PDB file of C-alpha atoms in Angstrom:
ATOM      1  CA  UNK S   1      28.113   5.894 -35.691  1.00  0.00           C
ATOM      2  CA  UNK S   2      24.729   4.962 -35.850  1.00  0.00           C
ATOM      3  CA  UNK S   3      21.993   4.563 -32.819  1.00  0.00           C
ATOM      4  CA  UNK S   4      22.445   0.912 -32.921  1.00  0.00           C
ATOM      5  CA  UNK S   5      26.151   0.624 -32.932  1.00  0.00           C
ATOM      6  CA  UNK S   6      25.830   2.512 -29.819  1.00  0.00           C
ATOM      7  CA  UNK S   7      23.508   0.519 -28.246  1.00  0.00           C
ATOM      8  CA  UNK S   8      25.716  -2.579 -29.010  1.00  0.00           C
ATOM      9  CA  UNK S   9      28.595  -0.658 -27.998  1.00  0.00           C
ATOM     10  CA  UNK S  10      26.537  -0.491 -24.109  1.00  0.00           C
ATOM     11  CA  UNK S  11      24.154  -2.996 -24.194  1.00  0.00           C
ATOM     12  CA  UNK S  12      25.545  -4.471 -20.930  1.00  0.00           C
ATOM     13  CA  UNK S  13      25.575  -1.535 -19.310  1.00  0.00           C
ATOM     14  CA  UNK S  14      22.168  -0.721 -20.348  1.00  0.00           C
ATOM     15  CA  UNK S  15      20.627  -4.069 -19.693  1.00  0.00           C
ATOM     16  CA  UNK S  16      22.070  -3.889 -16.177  1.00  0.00           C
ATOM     17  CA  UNK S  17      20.584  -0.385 -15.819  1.00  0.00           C
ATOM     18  CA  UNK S  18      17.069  -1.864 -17.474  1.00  0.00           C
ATOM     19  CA  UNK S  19      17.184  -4.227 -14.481  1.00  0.00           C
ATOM     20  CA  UNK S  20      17.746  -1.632 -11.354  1.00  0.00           C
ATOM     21  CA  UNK S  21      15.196   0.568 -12.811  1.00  0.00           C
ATOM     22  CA  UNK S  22      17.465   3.426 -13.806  1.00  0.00           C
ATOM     23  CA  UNK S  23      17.282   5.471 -16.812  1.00  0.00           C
ATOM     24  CA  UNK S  24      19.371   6.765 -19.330  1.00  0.00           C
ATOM     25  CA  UNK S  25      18.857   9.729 -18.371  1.00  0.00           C
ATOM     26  CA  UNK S  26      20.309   9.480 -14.589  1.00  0.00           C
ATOM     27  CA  UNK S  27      23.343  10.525 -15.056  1.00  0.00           C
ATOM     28  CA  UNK S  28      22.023  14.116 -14.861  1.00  0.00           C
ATOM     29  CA  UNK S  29      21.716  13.570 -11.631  1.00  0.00           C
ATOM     30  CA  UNK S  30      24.881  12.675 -10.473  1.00  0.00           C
ATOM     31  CA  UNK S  31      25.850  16.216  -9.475  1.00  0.00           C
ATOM     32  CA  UNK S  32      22.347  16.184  -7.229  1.00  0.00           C
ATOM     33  CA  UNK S  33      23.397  12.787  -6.117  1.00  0.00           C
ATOM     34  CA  UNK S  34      27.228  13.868  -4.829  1.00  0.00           C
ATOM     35  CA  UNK S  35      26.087  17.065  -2.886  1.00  0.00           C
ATOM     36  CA  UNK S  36      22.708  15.270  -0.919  1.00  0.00           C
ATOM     37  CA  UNK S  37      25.729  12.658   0.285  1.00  0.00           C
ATOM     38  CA  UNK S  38      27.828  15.779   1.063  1.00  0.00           C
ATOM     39  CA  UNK S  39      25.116  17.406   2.572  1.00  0.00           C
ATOM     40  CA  UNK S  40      24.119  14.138   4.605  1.00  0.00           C
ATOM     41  CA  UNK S  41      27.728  13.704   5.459  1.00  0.00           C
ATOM     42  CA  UNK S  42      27.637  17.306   7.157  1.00  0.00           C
ATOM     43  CA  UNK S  43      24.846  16.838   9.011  1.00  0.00           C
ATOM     44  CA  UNK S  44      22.585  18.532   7.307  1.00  0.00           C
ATOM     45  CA  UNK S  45      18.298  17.231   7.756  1.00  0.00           C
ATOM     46  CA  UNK S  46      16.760  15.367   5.008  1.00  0.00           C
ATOM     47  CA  UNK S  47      14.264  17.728   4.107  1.00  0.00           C
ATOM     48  CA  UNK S  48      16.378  20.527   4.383  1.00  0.00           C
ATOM     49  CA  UNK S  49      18.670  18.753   1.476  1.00  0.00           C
ATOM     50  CA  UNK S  50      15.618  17.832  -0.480  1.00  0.00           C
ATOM     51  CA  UNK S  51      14.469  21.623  -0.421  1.00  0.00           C
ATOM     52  CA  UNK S  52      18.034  23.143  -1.558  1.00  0.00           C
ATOM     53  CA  UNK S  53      18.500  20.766  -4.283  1.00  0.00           C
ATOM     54  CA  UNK S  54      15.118  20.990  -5.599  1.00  0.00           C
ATOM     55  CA  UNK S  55      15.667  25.173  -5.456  1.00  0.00           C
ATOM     56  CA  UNK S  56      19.101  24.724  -6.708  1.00  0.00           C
ATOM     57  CA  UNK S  57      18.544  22.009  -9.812  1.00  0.00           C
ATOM     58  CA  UNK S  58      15.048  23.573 -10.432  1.00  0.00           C
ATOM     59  CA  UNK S  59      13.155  20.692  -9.778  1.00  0.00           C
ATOM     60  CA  UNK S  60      10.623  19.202  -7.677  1.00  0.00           C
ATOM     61  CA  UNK S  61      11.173  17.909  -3.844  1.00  0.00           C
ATOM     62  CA  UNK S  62       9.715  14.781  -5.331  1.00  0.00           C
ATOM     63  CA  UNK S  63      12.167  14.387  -8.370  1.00  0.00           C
ATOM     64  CA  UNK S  64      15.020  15.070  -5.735  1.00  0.00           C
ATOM     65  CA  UNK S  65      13.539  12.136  -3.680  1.00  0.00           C
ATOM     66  CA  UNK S  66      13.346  10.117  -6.695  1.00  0.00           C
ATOM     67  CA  UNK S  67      16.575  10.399  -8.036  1.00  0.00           C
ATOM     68  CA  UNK S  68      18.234  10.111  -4.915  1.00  0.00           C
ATOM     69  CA  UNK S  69      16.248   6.918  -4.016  1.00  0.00           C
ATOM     70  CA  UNK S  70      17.186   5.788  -7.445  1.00  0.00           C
ATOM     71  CA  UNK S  71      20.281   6.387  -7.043  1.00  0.00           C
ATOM     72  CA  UNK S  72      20.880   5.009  -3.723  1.00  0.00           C
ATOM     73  CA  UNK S  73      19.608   1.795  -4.797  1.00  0.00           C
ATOM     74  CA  UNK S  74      21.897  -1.585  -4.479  1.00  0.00           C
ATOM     75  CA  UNK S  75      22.594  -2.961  -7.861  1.00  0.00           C
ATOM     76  CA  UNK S  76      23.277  -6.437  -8.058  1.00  0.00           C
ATOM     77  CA  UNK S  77      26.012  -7.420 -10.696  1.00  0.00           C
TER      78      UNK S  77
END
């Protein structure tokens, strides 16, 4: 398969993601994602979450706040 047959193969999906300023890349960040909404769900204080994930995924508070704000977003269909 080349590049572009897998680009046609997703090109909705893409062009959706193009639009609600995600990236390809995102779904890295689906495991960060799942445990902040676990962590909220517990109880737990934003920037206590933002601190363990950034320790945890070896990132930046920032890039935690990022992604999560990313992908928090409402995507319109």
């Amino acid at each position: 398969m080349t590049a572009a047959e897998l680009i046609k193969i997703n090109r909705n999906g893409l062009e959706l993601m193009s639009k609600s300023d995600l990236r390809t890349d995102d779904y890295r960040y689906i495991p960060l994602y799942d445990t902040y909404q676990n962590m909220r769900a517990d109880g737990e204080k934003v920037n206590y979450i933002i601190a363990h994930l950034a320790e945890e995924y070896g990132i930046s508070e920032s890039s935690v706040k990022r992604c999560v704000r990313r992908l928090s977003a409402e995507v319109k269909v």
